[in-house]
Each structure stands twice: as C-alpha cells, then as structure tokens.
Coordinates of C-alpha atoms in Angstrom, one line a residue:
X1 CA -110.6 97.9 111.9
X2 CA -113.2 95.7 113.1
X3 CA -114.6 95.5 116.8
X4 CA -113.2 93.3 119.1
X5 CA -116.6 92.1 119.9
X6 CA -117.5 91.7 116.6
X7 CA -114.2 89.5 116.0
X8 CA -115.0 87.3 119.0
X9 CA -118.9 87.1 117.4
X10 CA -117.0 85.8 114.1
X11 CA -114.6 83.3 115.7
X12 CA -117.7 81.8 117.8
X13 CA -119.2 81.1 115.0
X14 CA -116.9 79.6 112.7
X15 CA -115.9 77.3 116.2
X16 CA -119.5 75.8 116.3
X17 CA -119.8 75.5 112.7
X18 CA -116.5 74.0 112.1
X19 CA -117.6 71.4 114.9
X20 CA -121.1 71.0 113.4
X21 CA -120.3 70.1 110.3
X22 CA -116.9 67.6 111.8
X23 CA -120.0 65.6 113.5
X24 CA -122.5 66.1 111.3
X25 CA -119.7 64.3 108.3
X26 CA -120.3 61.0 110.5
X27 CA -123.7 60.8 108.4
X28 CA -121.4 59.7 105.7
X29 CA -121.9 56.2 107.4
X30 CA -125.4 54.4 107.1
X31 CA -126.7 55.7 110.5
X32 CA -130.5 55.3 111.3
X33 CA -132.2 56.5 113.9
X34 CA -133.8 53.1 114.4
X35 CA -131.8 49.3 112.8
X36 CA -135.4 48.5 111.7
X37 CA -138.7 50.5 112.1
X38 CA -140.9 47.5 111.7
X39 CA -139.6 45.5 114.5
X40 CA -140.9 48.4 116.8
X41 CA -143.9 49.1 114.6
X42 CA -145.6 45.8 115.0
X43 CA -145.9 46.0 119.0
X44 CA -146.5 49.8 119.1
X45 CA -149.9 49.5 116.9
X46 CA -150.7 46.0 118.2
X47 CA -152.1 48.0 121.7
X48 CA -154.3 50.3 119.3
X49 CA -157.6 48.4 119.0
X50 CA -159.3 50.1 116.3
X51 CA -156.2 50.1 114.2
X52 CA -156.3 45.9 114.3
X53 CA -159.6 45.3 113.8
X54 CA -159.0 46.8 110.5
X55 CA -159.8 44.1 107.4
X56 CA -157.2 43.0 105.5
X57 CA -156.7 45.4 102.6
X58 CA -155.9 44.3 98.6
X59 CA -152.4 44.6 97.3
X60 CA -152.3 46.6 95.1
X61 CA -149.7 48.0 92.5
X62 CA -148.4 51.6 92.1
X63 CA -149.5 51.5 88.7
X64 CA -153.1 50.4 89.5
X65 CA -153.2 53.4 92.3
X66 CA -151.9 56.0 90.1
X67 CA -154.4 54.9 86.7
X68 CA -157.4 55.2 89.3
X69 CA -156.6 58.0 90.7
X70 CA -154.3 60.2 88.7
X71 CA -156.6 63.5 88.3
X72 CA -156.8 63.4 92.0
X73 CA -153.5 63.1 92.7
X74 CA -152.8 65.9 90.7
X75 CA -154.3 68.8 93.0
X76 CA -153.3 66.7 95.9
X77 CA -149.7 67.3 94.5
X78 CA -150.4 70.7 94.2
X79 CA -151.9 71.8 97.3
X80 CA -148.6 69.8 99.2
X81 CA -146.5 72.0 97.2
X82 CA -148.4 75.4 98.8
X83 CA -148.4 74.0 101.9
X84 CA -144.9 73.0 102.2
X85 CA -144.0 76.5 100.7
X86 CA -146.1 78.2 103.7
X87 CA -145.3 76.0 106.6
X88 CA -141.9 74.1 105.7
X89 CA -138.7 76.5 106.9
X90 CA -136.0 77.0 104.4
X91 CA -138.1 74.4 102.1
X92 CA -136.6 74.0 98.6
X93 CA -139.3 74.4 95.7
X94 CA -140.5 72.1 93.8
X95 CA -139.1 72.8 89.9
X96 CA -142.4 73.4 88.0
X97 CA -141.4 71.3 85.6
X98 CA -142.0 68.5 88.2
X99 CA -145.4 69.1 88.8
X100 CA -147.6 66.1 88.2
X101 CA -150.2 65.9 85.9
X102 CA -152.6 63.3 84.9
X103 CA -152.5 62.8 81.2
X104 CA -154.9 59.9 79.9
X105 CA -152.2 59.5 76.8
X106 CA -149.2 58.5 79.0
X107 CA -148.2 54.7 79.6
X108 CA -148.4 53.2 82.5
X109 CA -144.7 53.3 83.6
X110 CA -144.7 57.0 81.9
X111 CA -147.3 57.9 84.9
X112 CA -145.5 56.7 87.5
X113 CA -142.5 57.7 86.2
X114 CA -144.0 61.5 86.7
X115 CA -145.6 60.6 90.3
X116 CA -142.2 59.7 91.1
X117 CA -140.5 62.8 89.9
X118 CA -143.1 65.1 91.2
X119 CA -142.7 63.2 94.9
X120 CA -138.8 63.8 94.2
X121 CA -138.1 60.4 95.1
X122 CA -134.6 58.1 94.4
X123 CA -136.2 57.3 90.9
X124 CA -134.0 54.0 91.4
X125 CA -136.8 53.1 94.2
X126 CA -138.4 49.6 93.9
X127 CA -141.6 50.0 95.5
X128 CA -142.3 45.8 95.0
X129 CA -145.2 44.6 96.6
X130 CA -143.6 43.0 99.2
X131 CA -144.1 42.2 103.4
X132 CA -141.2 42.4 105.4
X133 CA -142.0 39.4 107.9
X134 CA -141.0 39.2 111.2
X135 CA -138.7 37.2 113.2
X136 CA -139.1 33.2 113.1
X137 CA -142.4 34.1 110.6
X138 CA -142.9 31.7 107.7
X139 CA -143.9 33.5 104.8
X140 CA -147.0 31.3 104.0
X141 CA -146.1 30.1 100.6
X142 CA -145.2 33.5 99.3
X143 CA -142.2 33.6 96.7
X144 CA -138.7 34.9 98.8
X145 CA -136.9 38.4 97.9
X146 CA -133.7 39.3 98.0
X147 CA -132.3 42.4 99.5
X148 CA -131.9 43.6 96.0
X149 CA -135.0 43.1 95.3
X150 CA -136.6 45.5 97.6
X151 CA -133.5 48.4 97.4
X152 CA -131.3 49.4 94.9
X153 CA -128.6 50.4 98.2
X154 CA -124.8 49.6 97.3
X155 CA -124.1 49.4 100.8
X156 CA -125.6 45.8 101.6
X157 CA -127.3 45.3 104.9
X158 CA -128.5 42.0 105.5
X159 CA -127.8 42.3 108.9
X160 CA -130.5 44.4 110.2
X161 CA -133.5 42.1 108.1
X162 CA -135.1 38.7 108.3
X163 CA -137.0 38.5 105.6
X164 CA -138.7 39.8 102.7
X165 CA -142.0 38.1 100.7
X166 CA -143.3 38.9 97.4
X167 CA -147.2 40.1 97.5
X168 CA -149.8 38.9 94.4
X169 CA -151.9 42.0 93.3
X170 CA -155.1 41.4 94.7
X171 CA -153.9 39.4 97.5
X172 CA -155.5 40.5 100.9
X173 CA -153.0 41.5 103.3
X174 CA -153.3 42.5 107.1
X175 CA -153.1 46.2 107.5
X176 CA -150.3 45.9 110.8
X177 CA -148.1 44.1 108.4
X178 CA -148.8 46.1 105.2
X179 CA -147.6 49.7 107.6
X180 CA -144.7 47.5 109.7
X181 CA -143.1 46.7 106.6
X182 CA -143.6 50.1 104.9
X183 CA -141.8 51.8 108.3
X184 CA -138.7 50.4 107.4
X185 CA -138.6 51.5 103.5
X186 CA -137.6 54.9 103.9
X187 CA -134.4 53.6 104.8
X188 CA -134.6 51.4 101.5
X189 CA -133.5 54.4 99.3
X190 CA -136.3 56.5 99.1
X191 CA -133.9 59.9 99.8
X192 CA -130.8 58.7 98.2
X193 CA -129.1 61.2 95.6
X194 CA -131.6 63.8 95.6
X195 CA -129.5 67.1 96.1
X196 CA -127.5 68.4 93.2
X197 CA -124.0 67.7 94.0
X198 CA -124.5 64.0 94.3
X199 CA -123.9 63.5 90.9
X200 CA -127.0 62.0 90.2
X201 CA -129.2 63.1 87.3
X202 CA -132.7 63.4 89.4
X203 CA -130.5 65.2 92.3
X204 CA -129.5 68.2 89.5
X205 CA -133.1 67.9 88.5
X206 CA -135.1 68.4 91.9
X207 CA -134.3 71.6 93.1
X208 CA -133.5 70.4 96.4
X209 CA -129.9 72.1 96.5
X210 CA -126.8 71.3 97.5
X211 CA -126.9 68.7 100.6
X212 CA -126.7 70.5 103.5
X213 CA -124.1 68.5 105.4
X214 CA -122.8 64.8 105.4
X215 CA -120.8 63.5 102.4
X216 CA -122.7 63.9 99.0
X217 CA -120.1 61.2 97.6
X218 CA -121.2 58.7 99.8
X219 CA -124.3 56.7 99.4
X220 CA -126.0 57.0 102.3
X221 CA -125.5 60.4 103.6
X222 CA -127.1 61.9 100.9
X223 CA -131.1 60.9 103.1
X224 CA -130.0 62.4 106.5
X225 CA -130.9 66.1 105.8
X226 CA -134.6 64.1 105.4
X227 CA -134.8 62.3 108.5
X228 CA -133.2 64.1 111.0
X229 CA -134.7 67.5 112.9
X230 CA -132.4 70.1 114.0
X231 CA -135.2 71.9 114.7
X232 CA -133.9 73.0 119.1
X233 CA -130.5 74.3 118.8
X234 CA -129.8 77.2 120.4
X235 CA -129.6 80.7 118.7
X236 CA -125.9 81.1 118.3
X237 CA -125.9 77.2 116.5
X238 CA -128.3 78.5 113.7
X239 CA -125.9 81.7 113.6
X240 CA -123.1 80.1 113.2
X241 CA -124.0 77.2 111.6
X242 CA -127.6 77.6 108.8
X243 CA -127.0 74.6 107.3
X244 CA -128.4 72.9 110.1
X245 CA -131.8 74.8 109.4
X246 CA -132.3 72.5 106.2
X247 CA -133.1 69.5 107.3
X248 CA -137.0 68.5 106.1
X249 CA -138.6 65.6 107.7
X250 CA -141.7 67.7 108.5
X251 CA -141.9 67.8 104.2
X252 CA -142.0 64.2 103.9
X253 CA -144.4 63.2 107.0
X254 CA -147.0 65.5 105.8
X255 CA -146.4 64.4 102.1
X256 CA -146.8 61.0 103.2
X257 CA -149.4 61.7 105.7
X258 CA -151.7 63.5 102.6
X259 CA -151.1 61.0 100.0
X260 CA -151.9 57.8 102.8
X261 CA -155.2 59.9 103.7
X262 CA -156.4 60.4 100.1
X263 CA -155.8 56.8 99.2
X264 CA -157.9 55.7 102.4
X265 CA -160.7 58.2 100.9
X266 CA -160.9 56.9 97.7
X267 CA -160.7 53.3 98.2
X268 CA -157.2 51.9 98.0
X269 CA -156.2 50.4 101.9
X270 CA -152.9 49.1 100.7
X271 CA -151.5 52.4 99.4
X272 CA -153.4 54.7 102.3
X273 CA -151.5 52.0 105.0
X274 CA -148.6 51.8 103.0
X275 CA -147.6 55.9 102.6
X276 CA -148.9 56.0 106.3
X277 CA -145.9 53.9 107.1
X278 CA -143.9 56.3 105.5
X279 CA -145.1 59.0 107.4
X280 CA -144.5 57.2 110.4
X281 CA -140.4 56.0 109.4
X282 CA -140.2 60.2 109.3
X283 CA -141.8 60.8 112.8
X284 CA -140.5 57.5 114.1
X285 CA -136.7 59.0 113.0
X286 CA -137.2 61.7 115.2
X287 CA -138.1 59.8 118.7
X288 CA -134.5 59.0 118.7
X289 CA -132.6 61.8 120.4
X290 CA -129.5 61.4 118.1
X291 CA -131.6 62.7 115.1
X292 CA -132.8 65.5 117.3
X293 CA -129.7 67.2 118.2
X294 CA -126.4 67.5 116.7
X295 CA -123.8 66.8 119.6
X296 CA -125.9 64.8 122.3
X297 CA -123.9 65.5 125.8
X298 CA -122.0 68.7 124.4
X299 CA -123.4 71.6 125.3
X300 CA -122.7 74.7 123.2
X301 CA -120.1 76.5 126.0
X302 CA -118.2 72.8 125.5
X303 CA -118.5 73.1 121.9
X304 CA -116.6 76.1 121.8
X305 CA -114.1 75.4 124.0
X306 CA -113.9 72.2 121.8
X307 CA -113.5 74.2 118.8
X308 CA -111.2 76.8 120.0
X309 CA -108.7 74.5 121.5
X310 CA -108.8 72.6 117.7
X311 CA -108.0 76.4 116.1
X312 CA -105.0 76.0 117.6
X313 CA -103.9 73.0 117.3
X314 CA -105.0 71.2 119.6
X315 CA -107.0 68.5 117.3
X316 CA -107.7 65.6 120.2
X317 CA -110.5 67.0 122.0
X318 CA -112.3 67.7 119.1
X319 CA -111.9 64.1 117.7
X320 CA -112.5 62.9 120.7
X321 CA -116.1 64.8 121.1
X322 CA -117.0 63.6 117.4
X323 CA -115.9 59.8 117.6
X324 CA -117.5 58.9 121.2
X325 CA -121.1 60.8 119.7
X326 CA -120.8 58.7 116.7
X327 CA -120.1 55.3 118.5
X328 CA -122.8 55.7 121.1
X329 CA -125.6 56.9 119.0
X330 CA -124.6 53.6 116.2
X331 CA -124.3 51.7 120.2
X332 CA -127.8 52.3 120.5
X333 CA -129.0 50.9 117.3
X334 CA -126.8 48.3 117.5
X335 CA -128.8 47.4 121.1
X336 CA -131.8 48.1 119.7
X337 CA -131.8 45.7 116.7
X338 CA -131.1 42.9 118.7
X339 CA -133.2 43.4 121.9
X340 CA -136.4 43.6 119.5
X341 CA -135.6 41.1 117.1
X342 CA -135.1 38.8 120.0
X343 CA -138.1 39.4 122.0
X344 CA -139.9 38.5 118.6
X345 CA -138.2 35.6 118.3
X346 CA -138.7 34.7 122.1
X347 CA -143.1 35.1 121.4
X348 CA -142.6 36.2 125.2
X349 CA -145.4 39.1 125.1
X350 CA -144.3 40.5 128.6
X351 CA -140.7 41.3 126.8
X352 CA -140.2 44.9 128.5
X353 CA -139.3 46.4 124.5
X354 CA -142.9 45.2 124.3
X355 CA -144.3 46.4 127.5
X356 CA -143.0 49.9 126.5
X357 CA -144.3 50.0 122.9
X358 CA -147.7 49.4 124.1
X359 CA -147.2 51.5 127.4
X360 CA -150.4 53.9 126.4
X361 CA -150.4 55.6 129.6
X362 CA -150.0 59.0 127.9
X363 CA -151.4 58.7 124.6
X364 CA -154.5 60.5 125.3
X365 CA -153.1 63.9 125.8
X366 CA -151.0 63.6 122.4
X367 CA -152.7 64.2 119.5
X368 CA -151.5 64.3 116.2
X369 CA -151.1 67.8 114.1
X370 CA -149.1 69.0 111.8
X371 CA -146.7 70.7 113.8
X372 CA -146.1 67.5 116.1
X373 CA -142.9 66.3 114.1
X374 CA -141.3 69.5 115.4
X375 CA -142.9 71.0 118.5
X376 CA -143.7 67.8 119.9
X377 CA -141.4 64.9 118.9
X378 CA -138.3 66.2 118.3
X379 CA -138.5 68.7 120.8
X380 CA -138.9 65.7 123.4
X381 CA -136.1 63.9 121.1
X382 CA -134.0 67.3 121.8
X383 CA -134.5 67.6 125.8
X384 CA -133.7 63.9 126.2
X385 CA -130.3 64.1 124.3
X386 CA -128.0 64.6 126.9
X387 CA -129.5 62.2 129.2
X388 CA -129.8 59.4 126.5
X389 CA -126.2 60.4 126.1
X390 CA -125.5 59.9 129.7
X391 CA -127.0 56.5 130.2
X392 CA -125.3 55.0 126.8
X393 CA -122.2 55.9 128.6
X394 CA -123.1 54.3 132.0
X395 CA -124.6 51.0 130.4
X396 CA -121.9 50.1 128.3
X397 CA -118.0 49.4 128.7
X398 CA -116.3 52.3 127.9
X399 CA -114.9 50.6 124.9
X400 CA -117.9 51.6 123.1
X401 CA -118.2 54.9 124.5
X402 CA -115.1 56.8 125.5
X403 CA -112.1 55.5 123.5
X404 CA -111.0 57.0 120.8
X405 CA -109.2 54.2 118.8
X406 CA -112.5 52.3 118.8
X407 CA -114.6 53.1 115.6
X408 CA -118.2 50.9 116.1
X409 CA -118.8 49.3 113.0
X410 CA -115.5 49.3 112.1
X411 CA -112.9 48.1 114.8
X412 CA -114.9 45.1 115.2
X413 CA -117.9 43.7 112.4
X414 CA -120.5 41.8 113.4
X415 CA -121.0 43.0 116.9
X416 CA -123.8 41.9 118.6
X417 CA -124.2 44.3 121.4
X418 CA -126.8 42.7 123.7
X419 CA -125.2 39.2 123.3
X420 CA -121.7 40.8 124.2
X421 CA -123.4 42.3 127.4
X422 CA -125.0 39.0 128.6
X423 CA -121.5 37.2 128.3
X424 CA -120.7 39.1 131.0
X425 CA -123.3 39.2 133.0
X426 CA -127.0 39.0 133.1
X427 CA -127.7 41.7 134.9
X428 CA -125.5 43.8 132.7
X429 CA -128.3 43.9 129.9
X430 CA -130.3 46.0 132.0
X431 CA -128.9 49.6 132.4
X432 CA -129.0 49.6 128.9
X433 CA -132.5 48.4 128.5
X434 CA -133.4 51.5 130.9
X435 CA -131.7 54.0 128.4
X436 CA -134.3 52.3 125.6
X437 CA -137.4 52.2 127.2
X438 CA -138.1 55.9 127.8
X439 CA -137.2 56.3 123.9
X440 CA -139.3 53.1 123.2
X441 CA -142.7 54.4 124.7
X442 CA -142.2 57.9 122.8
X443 CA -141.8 55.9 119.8
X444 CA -144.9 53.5 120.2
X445 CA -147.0 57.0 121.5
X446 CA -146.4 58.7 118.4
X447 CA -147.1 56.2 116.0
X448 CA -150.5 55.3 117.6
X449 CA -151.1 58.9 117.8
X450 CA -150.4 59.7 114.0
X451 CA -152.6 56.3 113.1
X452 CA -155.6 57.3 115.1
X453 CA -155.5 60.8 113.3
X454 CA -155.3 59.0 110.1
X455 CA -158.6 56.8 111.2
X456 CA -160.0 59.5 112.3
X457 CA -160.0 61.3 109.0
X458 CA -161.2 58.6 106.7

C-alpha cells in the first residue's frame, strides 16, 4: 500500500498539472506577447545613436544571401546545432537529415528550400521583401501587400497592422525600418506546425516532438512553446507539470542572433538587420510577464486549492482562475496596440509609450549574453507577473477582468480598449498606462542592449 505522503505528493501534482495545462489550452487562441513588435521597436532603437547612424543597407533576397554564402552557412548551421545541444534544456535535436549543406549543383529554390528545413521553419513562410510601415507613413511609391502576401496565417489579422510595402532587390533601405518590420514576423508564421502531431508534413519531419501544451489542432497554438519562457516556476510546477520545461525561445534568439551576426560579417546588412529582428521578437516576447509565467496572480498554494476543489467537483473556481488570466493578459495587448499605434499617429514625441521606450536610464548595467533571455528577461518578466496582474485588474472595469461570462475577443469584436477607457473619462487611461510603462522600458532596454552586442561584434 502506498504512503500516505507519497499519495498526497501524487495528488499535488496531478492538481497543478491539471491546472497548467487548463491555462496553458488558452494558447489555442492567437495570443502574443506584444499586438505588434514593430510599433515598440521603432522608438526603443531610435534613442540608440550608433544604431541610427547606420547607412541604409541593400535589399536583398534570401536566395541572393544563401548563393553567397552557402559554404558558410553550413558550419554556422552546425556549430548552432552543438550549441543548442549543450546549452538549450530539454532541446529537441535536430534530425541529421536536416542538416544543411551547400551543394553548388542545387537550384536556387532547392537551396533555400534546405536552409529552411535545416532552420526548421513553417516551410509555408513568405519571407517577401517587404517594410511594414508605420502609422499615417506613405509608402513612397512602393507597390502595396496584402496580408497574404507577407503570411500564409488562416486566422486573418488585419487588425493589429497598417501597412505593408513591397522592397526592389537592391533598393537601399534604412536599417530601423528593415529590424521594426522584421520584429513583428515571428508572429507571421514562422513557428506554425512544427511539432509532430500537428498534422503537418515538416512538423513529423523536424524532430521537435509532440507540442508540449496548447492545441496542436489549432493554428496558432502550435508557436507558443517558441515564444514563451517558463523558465521560474517553482520546483513542485516542474514536478508536477515537465511539459512546461519545453518551451525554447532561448533556441531561436541565439539562432537568430548567429545567423544576423554572420550576415553583418560577410557583407549582407539587410539579412544581418533582418534575422536581428528576429532575435529580438524572441527576447521582446519575453518582457511581457504573461509569457513568463503560467498563472500570473496565482500563486502555487492557490493553484492547488484551485485544483483540489475542481477534483471534486467543484469546477467554478478553476474556470474562473483560467478565464480572468486569459482576458487580462489579451486586455493588455489589446491596450497596448492602440496606445502605440496612436502615439505614432499623433507625431507627439513626448507620448509617455515613447518616453519609456527610450527611458535608457538603466541600459548601461545590462549587457547582452547568451543567457539573458532566461536569467535576465524573463526572470524580470517572472517577478513582475503578479503585480502586472494586479494593476490590469485595478485599471480596468472589472468586465474585462473578473467576470466569468465575459470571453475578450469573443463576447464583444472589435474592442478598442484605450478608446473605451477615454469614453469614460480622461483620466481613466492612466492607471492603465502605469501598468505598461514599467513593461515598456524593459522592452526598449533589451532590445538596445541585444543591438549594441550585435554592433559590437561586427
């Protein structure tokens, strides 16, 4: 018969993990951690001196990249692979029969074709060259895209973009805008289907596994294990729950990070500035506390209690817990998009989203390493959480924090958050403009950081 301490140990257990993975299915939706990267990006590297006095760099295509460079690429390739294996917990090996090699016989499209298998990429990926432009921005004669045109995504989102301008190869392009734009595409598709019970054929061909939480039917879910860092939980979360010890944005950033400082090397700006906003989308993910820890304003003592009272049949609390998580983290997108894309539009420079982008007060003692996305970002993200938590829910009528009909996205379309606060009052925009701009300044000190280590390497 088994130890009545070592039942209790079991039944602990299966109450955070069953609670774990009931929050973690809300991925299913298309969460980010930030509505659109580049309308933070552009103000956060605009107080970075060195970074703008950059020339513009040459578009240039994928295909053009990989034909220059292919034999270099190759050990690159490799040696991410060795390092990932060494550094990356619980990382997922690349298949061998992935690994890239530069053959002078293959086509062009065969070439990047490989590249693209070997970075274990949404093969589906458009990769255009394209600027995202910012609000009120003319786009200067350039040929329009659609939102097709830059994503394969089923699940349309026209909401969260302005819009998008074709680039001529050769064309020169400023460097801010050429990483701006590239911050956003991440969230273009880039992780979509890659684990083997999406029913994709590059997610049975990766290696990556089955998908550690979320819904591997739905669309989206299928990039969160990518961009979000459950890296501070506490030790009876990881017992209970492992899955939550497989989620890899470290992989990507220094992926990313290698392949942007190899292209600045060897003489090709537009692909060094555009993998570097890559990187940063990865890092950028994790400033937002919602992408750091798994139930933001639950402790784990809560989470038990949660779970236990759900064992026996007592479902609300649990519900409860999961839906008011889920409506203020998408809450605080839903803010954030339309704060920043208005400040844009206003030209107002003083904007206080602005103010805290640039804020570079702190930047000096934060230097960028390799183990930043996880002992230094997230681990901020992590210690934030329940305060972040706390101020959504003081900000904002309780509607979209603490009622458990109300599904955001859902019971009403459309919403624009900000504009729905100002109806009621002026002043009632600024609690929640307090609970942003602490996340804001971490966001705009990490991505000057990680650029500055980037120039510094050239």
């Amino acid at each position: 018969m088994a130890k009545p301490s070592s039942v209790v140990c079991v039944a602990v257990r299966r109450s955070v993990a069953a609670l774990a993975l009931a929050a973690l299915s809300l991925v299913a939706a298309p969460a980010h951690a930030w509505s659109n990267h580049a309308l933070c990006t552009w103000p956060a590297l605009a107080a970075l001196p060195e970074f703008t006095a950059l020339p513009p760099a040459p578009a240039e295509s994928l295909a053009s990249f990989l034909k220059a460079e292919a034999s270099g690429l190759q050990k690159l390739l490799d040696d991410e692979e060795a390092w990932a294996q060494r550094h990356v917990p619980n990382y997922p090996a690349r298949p061998a029969a992935l690994a890239f090699r530069a053959d002078p016989s293959l086509s062009a499209d065969e070439l990047q074709r490989r590249f693209i298998a070997a970075l274990r990429i949404n093969p589906a990926s458009k990769l255009p060259l394209f600027l995202q432009l910012r609000p009120g921005q003319g786009g200067a004669g350039r040929a329009a895209l659609t939102e097709a045109d830059v994503t394969p995504l089923k699940t349309k989102e026209s909401s969260k973009f302005d819009a998008f301008v074709a680039l001529r190869e050769g064309e020169p392009v400023p460097v801010i805008d050429i990483v701006a734009s590239a911050t956003d595409e991440p969230d273009y598709g880039l992780d979509i289907g890659i684990w083997s019970d999406n029913g994709t054929p590059h997610g049975a061909a990766y290696g990556f596994g089955k998908q550690p939480f979320g819904n591997p039917k739905v669309e989206f879910s299928s990039q969160a294990p990518m961009h979000i860092g459950f890296f501070h939980e506490s030790a009876i979360v990881y017992k209970a729950a492992p899955f939550l010890g497989r989620t890899f944005p470290e992989y990507r950033v220094h992926l990313w990070r290698s392949l942007a400082a190899y292209a600045l090397k060897t003489g090709h700006p537009y692909w060094g500035w555009r993998f570097a906003g890559w990187a940063l989308h990865y890092l950028q993910d994790l400033t937002q506390p919602y992408h750091a820890r798994v139930l933001p304003g639950i402790s784990t003592a809560r989470m038990l209690g949660i779970n236990t009272l759900d064992i026996v049949g007592v479902k609300g609390p649990k519900e409860r817990a999961i839906t008011f998580v889920s409506n203020r983290h998408f809450a605080l997108e839903n803010y954030q998009l339309r704060w920043l894309r208005a400040a844009h539009l206003s030209g107002r420079d003083d904007d206080l989203a602005f103010r805290a982008l640039r804020d570079t007060a702190l930047d000096a003692g934060a230097p960028y390493r390799d183990d930043s996305p996880r002992q230094a970002i997230a681990k901020a993200s992590h210690e934030a959480s329940d305060a972040t938590d706390a101020a959504v829910v003081a900000a904002l009528p309780p509607k979209y924090t603490s009622d458990p009909d109300y599904t955001f996205g859902v019971t009403e379309t459309g919403l624009d958050l900000r504009a729905e606060l100002a109806k009621a009052s002026p002043a009632a925009v600024a609690p929640m403009e307090q609970a942003l701009l602490p996340l804001l300044r971490q966001f705009g000190l990490h991505t000057r950081s990680f650029v500055r280590g980037l120039l510094a390497a050239r």
